Coordinates of C-alpha atoms and ligand atoms in Angstrom, one line a residue:
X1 CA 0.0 0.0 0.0
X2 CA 0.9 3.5 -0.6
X3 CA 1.0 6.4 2.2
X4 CA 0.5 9.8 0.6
X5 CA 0.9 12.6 3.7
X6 CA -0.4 15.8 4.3
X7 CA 3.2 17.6 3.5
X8 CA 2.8 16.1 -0.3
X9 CA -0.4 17.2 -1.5
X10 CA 0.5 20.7 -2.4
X11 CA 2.9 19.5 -4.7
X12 CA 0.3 17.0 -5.8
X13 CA -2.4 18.2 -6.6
X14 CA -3.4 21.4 -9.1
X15 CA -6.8 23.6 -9.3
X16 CA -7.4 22.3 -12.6
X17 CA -6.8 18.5 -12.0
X18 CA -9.3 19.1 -9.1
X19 CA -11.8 20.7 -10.9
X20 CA -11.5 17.3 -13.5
X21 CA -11.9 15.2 -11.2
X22 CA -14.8 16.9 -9.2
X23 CA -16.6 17.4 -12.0
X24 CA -16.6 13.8 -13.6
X25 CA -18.0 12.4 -10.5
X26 CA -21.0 14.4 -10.9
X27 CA -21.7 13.1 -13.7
X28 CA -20.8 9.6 -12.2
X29 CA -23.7 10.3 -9.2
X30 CA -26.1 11.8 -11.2
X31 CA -26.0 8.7 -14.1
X32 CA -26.1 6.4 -10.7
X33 CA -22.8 4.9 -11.0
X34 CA -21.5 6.1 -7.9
X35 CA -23.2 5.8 -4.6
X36 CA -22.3 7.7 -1.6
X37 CA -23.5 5.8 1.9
X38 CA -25.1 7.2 4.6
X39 CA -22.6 9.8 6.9
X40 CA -21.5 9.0 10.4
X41 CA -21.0 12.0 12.2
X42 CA -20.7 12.0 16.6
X43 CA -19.9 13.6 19.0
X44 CA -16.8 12.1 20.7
X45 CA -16.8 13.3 24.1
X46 CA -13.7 13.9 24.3
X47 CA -11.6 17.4 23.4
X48 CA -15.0 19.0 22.3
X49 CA -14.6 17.1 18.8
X50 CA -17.1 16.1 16.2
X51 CA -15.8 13.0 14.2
X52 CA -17.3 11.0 11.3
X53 CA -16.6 8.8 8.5
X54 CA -18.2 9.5 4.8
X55 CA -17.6 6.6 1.9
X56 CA -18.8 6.0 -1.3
X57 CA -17.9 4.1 -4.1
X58 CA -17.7 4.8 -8.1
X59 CA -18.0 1.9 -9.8
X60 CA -16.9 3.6 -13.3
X61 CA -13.7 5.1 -11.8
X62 CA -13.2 2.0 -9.1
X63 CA -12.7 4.6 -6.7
X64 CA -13.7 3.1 -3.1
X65 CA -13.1 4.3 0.3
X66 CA -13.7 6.4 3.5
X67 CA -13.1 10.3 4.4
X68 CA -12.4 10.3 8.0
X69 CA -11.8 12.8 10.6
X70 CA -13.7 15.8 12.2
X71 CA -13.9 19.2 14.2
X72 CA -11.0 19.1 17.1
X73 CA -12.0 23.2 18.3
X74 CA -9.1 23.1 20.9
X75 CA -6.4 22.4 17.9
X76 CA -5.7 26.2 16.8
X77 CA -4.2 27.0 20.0
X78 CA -1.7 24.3 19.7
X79 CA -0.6 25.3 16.1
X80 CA -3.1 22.5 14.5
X81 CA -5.9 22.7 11.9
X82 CA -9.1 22.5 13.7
X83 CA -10.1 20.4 10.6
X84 CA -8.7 17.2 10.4
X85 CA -9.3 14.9 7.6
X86 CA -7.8 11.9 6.1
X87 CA -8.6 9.4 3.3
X88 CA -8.6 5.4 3.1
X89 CA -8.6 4.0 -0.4
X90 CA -9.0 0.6 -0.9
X91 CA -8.9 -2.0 -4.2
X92 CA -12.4 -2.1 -5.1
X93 CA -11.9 -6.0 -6.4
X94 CA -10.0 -7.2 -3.5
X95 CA -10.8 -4.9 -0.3
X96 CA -7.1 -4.5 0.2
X97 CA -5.9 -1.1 1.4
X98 CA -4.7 0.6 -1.9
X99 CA -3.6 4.0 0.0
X100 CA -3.6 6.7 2.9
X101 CA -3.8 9.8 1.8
X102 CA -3.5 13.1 4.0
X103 CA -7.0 15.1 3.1
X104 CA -6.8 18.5 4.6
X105 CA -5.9 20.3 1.4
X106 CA -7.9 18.1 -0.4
X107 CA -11.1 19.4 1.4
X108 CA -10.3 22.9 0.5
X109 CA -9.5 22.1 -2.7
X110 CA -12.1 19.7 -3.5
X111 CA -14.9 22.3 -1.8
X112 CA -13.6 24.9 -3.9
X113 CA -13.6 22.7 -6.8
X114 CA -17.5 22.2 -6.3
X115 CA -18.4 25.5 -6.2
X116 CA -16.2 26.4 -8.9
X117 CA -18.0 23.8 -10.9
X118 CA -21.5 25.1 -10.4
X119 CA -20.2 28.6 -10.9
X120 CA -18.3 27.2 -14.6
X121 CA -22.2 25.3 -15.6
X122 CA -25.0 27.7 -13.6
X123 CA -23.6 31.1 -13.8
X124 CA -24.1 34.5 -16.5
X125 CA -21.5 34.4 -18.4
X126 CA -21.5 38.6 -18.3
X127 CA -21.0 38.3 -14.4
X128 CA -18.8 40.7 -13.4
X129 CA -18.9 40.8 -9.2
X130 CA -18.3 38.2 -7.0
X131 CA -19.6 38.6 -3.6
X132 CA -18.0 36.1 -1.0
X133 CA -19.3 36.2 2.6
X134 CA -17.1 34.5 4.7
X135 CA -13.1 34.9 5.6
X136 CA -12.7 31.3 7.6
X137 CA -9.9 28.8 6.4
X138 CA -11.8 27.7 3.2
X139 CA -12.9 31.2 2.2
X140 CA -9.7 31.9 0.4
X141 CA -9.8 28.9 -1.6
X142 CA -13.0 29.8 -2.7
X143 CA -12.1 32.6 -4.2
X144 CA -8.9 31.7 -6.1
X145 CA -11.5 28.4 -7.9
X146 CA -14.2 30.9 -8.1
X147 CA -12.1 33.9 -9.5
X148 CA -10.9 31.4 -12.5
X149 CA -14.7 30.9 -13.9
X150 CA -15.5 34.0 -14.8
X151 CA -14.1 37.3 -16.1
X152 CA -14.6 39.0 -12.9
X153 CA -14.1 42.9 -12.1
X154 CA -14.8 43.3 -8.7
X155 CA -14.5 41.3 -5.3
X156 CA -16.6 42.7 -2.6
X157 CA -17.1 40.4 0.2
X158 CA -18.7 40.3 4.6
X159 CA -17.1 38.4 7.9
X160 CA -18.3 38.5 10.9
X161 CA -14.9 39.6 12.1
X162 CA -14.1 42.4 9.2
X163 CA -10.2 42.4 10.3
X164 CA -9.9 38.8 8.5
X165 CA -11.1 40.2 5.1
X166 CA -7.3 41.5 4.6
X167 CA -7.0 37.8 3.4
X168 CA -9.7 37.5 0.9
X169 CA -8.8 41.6 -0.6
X170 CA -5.0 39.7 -0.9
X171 CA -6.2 37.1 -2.8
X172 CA -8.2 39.2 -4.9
X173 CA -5.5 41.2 -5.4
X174 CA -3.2 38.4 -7.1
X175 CA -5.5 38.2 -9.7
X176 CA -5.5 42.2 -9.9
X177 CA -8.9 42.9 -8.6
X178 CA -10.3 46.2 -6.3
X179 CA -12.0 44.2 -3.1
X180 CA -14.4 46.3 -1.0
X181 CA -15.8 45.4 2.2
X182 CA -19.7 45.4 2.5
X183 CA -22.7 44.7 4.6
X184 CA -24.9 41.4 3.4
X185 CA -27.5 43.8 2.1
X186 CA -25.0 45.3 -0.2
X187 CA -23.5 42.0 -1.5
X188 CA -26.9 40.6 -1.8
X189 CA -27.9 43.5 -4.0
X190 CA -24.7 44.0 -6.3
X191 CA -22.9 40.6 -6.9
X192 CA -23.9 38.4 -9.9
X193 CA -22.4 35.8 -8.5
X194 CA -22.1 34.7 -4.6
X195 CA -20.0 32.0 -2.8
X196 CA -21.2 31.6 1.3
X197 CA -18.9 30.0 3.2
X198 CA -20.1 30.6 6.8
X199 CA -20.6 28.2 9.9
X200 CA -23.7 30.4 10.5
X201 CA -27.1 29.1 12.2
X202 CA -29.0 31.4 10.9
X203 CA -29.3 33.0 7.7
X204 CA -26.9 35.7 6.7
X205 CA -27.8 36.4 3.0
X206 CA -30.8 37.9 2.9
X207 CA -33.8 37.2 0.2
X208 CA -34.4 41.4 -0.4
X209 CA -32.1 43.1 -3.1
X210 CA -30.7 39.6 -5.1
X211 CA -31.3 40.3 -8.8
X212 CA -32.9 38.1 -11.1
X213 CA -29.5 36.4 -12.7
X214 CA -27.5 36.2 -9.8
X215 CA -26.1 32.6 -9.6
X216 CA -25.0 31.9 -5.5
X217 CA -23.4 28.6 -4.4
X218 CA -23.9 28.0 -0.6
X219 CA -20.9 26.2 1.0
X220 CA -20.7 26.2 4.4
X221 CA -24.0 24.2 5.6
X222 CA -23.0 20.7 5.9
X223 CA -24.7 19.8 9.4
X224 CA -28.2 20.1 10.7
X225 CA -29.1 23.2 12.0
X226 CA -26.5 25.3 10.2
X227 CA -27.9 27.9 7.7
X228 CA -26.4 31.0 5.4
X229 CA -29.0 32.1 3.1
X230 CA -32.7 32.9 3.9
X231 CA -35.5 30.6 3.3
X232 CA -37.2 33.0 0.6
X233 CA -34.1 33.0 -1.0
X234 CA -34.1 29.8 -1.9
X235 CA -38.1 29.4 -2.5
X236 CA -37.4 31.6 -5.2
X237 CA -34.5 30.0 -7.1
X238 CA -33.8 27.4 -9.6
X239 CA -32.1 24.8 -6.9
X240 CA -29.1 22.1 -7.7
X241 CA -27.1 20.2 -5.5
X242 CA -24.3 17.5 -5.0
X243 CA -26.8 15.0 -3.3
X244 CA -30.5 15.6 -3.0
X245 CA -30.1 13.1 0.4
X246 CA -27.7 15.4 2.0
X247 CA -29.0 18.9 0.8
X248 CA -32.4 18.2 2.1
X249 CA -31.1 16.9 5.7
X250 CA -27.8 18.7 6.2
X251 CA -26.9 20.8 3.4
X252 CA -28.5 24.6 3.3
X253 CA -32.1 22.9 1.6
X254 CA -32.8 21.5 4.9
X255 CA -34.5 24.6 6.2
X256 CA -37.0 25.9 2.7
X257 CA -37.7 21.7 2.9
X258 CA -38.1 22.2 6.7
X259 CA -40.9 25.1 6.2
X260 CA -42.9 23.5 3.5
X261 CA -41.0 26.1 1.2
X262 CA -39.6 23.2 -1.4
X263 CA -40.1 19.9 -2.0
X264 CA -37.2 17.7 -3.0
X265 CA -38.3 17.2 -5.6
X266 CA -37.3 20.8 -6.9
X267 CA -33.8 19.9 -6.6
X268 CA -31.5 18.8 -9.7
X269 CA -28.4 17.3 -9.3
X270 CA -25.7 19.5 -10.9
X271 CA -24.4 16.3 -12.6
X272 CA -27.5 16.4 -14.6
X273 CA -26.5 20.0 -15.8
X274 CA -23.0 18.5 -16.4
X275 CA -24.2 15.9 -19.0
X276 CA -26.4 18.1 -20.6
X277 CA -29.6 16.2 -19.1
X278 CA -31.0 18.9 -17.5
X279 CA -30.6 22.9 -19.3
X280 CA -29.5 24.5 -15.9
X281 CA -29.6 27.9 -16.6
X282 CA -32.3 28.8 -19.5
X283 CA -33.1 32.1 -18.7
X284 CA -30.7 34.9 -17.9
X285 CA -32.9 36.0 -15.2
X286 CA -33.1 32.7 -13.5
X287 CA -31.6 32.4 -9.6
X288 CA -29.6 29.9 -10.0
X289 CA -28.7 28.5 -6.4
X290 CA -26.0 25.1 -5.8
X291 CA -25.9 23.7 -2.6
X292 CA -22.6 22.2 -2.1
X293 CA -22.9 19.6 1.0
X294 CA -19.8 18.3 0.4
X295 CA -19.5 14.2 -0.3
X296 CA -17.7 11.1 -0.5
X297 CA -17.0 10.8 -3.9
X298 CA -15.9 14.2 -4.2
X299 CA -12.5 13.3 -1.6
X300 CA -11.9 9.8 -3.5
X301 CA -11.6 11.3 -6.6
X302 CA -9.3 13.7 -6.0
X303 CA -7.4 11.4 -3.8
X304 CA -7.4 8.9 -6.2
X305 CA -5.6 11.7 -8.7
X306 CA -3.4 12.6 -6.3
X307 CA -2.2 9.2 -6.1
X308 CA -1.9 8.2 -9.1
X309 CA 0.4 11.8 -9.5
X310 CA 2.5 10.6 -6.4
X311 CA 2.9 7.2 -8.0
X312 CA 4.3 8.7 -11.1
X313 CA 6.6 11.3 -9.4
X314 CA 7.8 8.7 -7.1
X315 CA 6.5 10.8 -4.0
X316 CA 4.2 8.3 -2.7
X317 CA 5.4 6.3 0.5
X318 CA 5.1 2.5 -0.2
X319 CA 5.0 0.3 2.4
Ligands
NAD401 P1 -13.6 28.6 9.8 O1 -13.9 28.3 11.2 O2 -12.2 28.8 9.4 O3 -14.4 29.9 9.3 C1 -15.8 30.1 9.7 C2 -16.4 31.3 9.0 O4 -17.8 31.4 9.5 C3 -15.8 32.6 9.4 O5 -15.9 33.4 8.3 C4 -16.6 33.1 10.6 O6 -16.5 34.5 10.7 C5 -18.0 32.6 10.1 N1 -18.9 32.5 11.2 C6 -18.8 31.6 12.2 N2 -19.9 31.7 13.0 C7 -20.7 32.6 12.4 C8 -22.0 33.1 12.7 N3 -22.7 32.6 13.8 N4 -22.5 34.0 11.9 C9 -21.9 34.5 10.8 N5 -20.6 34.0 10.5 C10 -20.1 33.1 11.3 O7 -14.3 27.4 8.9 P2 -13.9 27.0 7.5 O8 -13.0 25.9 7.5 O9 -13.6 28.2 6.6 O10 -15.3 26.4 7.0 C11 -16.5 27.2 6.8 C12 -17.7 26.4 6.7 O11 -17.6 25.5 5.6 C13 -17.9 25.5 7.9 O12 -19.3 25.5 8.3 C14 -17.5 24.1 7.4 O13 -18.1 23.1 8.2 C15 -18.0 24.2 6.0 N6 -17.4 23.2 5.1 C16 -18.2 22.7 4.1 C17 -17.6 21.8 3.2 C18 -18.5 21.3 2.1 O14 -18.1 20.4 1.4 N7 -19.7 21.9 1.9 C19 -16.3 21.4 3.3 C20 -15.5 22.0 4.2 C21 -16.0 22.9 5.2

């Protein structure tokens, strides 16, 4: 077996082989060849962490294994990532263990990589402001995938704390972009296209001032009871997702399907989109609205690129 660690992937692993990766197994969920299982998220009782185990399996790409890992909160103060993730693959004809692959990066990446997806297939292609509300650890990584999708003019962006949105203004300078600071009201009302990516629990983006065309993919609602965007807000849009399972019990879905708002029913995979199944946008005044929950697949694919780039370059551990 191979061991891939944490210190490699940067190396590894680019935006655009990412992006590949993430988007073929869209495809591979929504034409029902790959299967995510049901997520095992607890609470440990011990160092205030949240741990859990996501797995899936793509019978086109034979890619078949586990994300696991969680939420340690007391981590930053010893110089850790509160995050911690890593990745199992296994031989899909055999059950053998075909490689351990360090997965913090490849969350952001892969996260990123989503949204940057449904931002490349679902928004205008005249958008010309990205809004971004949100300046936490994946926030940055947002922007750089979201930044390549479009011709963009302007960043303007909201945090809770406004001191960390000296990181996102940095980023938007390396591509060469003016970032301005603004309420939620304001980015609701002048981006044309939005990335949230907020551990909020209640919603931030408001329904009042989004214009018809605006294209937002919600990122950071991947639990029950977490929420970024108002319930109208979504009532109103034309909805996609990674996995209608997850969006309508953890991702940000959960709440318009909570209040009667939306049936599941209303929700497309963005695979579908992908393949050309399903029109997406039709209208240039549609709302177009993603919810990324964030899945199985999504991890084994990139870590399965990742290996097969650490085989090559001799970089992955064998033991
Ligand atoms: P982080 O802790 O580094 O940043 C959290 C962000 O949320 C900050 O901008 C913070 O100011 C903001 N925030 C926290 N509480 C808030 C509140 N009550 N109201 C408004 N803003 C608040 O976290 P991160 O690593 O950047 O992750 C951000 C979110 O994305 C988390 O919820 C995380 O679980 C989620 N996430 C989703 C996926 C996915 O696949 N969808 C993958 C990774 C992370």
């Amino acid at each position: 077996m191979y061991i891939v660690p944490e210190s490699a992937i940067a190396g590894l692993l680019t935006r655009e082989a990412c992006f590949s990766a993430v988007e073929a197994v869209f495809v591979s969920m929504a034409e029902g060849r790959a299967r995510n299982f049901p997520v095992i998220r607890e609470q440990l009782g011990h160092a205030d962490a949240i741990y859990g185990f996501k797995s899936g399996f793509d019978r086109q790409s034979g890619a078949l294994g586990l994300k696991s890992g969680g939420f340690w909160p007391g981590n930053a103060a010893r110089g850790l990532t509160n995050h911690q993730s890593t990745i199992v693959l296994f031989e899909a004809d055999t059950g053998q263990v075909k490689a351990v692959v360090g997965a913090n990066l490849i969350t952001a990446l892969r996260t990123a990589a989503a949204s940057a997806v449904s931002i490349r297939h679902l928004a205008r292609e005249d958008a010309q402001v990205l809004g971004i509300l949100g300046a936490g650890h994946q926030a940055t990584f947002q922007l750089r995938a979201a930044l390549e999708q479009r011709p963009f003019r302007k960043v303007i962006g909201w945090n809770r704390d406004a001191s960390k949105l000296t990181r996102l203004a940095a980023v938007a300078e390396e591509f060469g972009l003016p970032f301005e600071p603004v309420s939620p009201e304001r980015l609701a009302a002048e981006a044309d296209v939005i990335v949230t990516i907020l551990s909020a629990t209640a919603p931030i983006l408001p329904r009042a001032g989004v214009r018809p065309g605006t294209h937002i993919a919600c990122m950071g609602t991947d639990t029950r009871g977490k929420q970024e965007v108002s319930t109208e807000l979504v009532a109103a849009g034309k909805l996609f997702t990674d996995e209608i399972a997850q969006s309508e019990s953890i991702g940000e879905f959960q709440h318009a399907v909570g209040a009667g708002l939306i049936v599941p029913a209303d929700i497309t995979p963005l695979g579908c989109v992908i393949s050309g199944a399903h029109p997406g946008r039709d209208n240039a005044e549609d709302i177009t609205i993603y919810d990324g929950t964030g899945v199985a697949l999504q991890d084994l694919a990139v870590a399965d690129a990742v290996l097969s780039a650490a085989v090559a370059s001799g970089q992955a551990l064998s033991v």
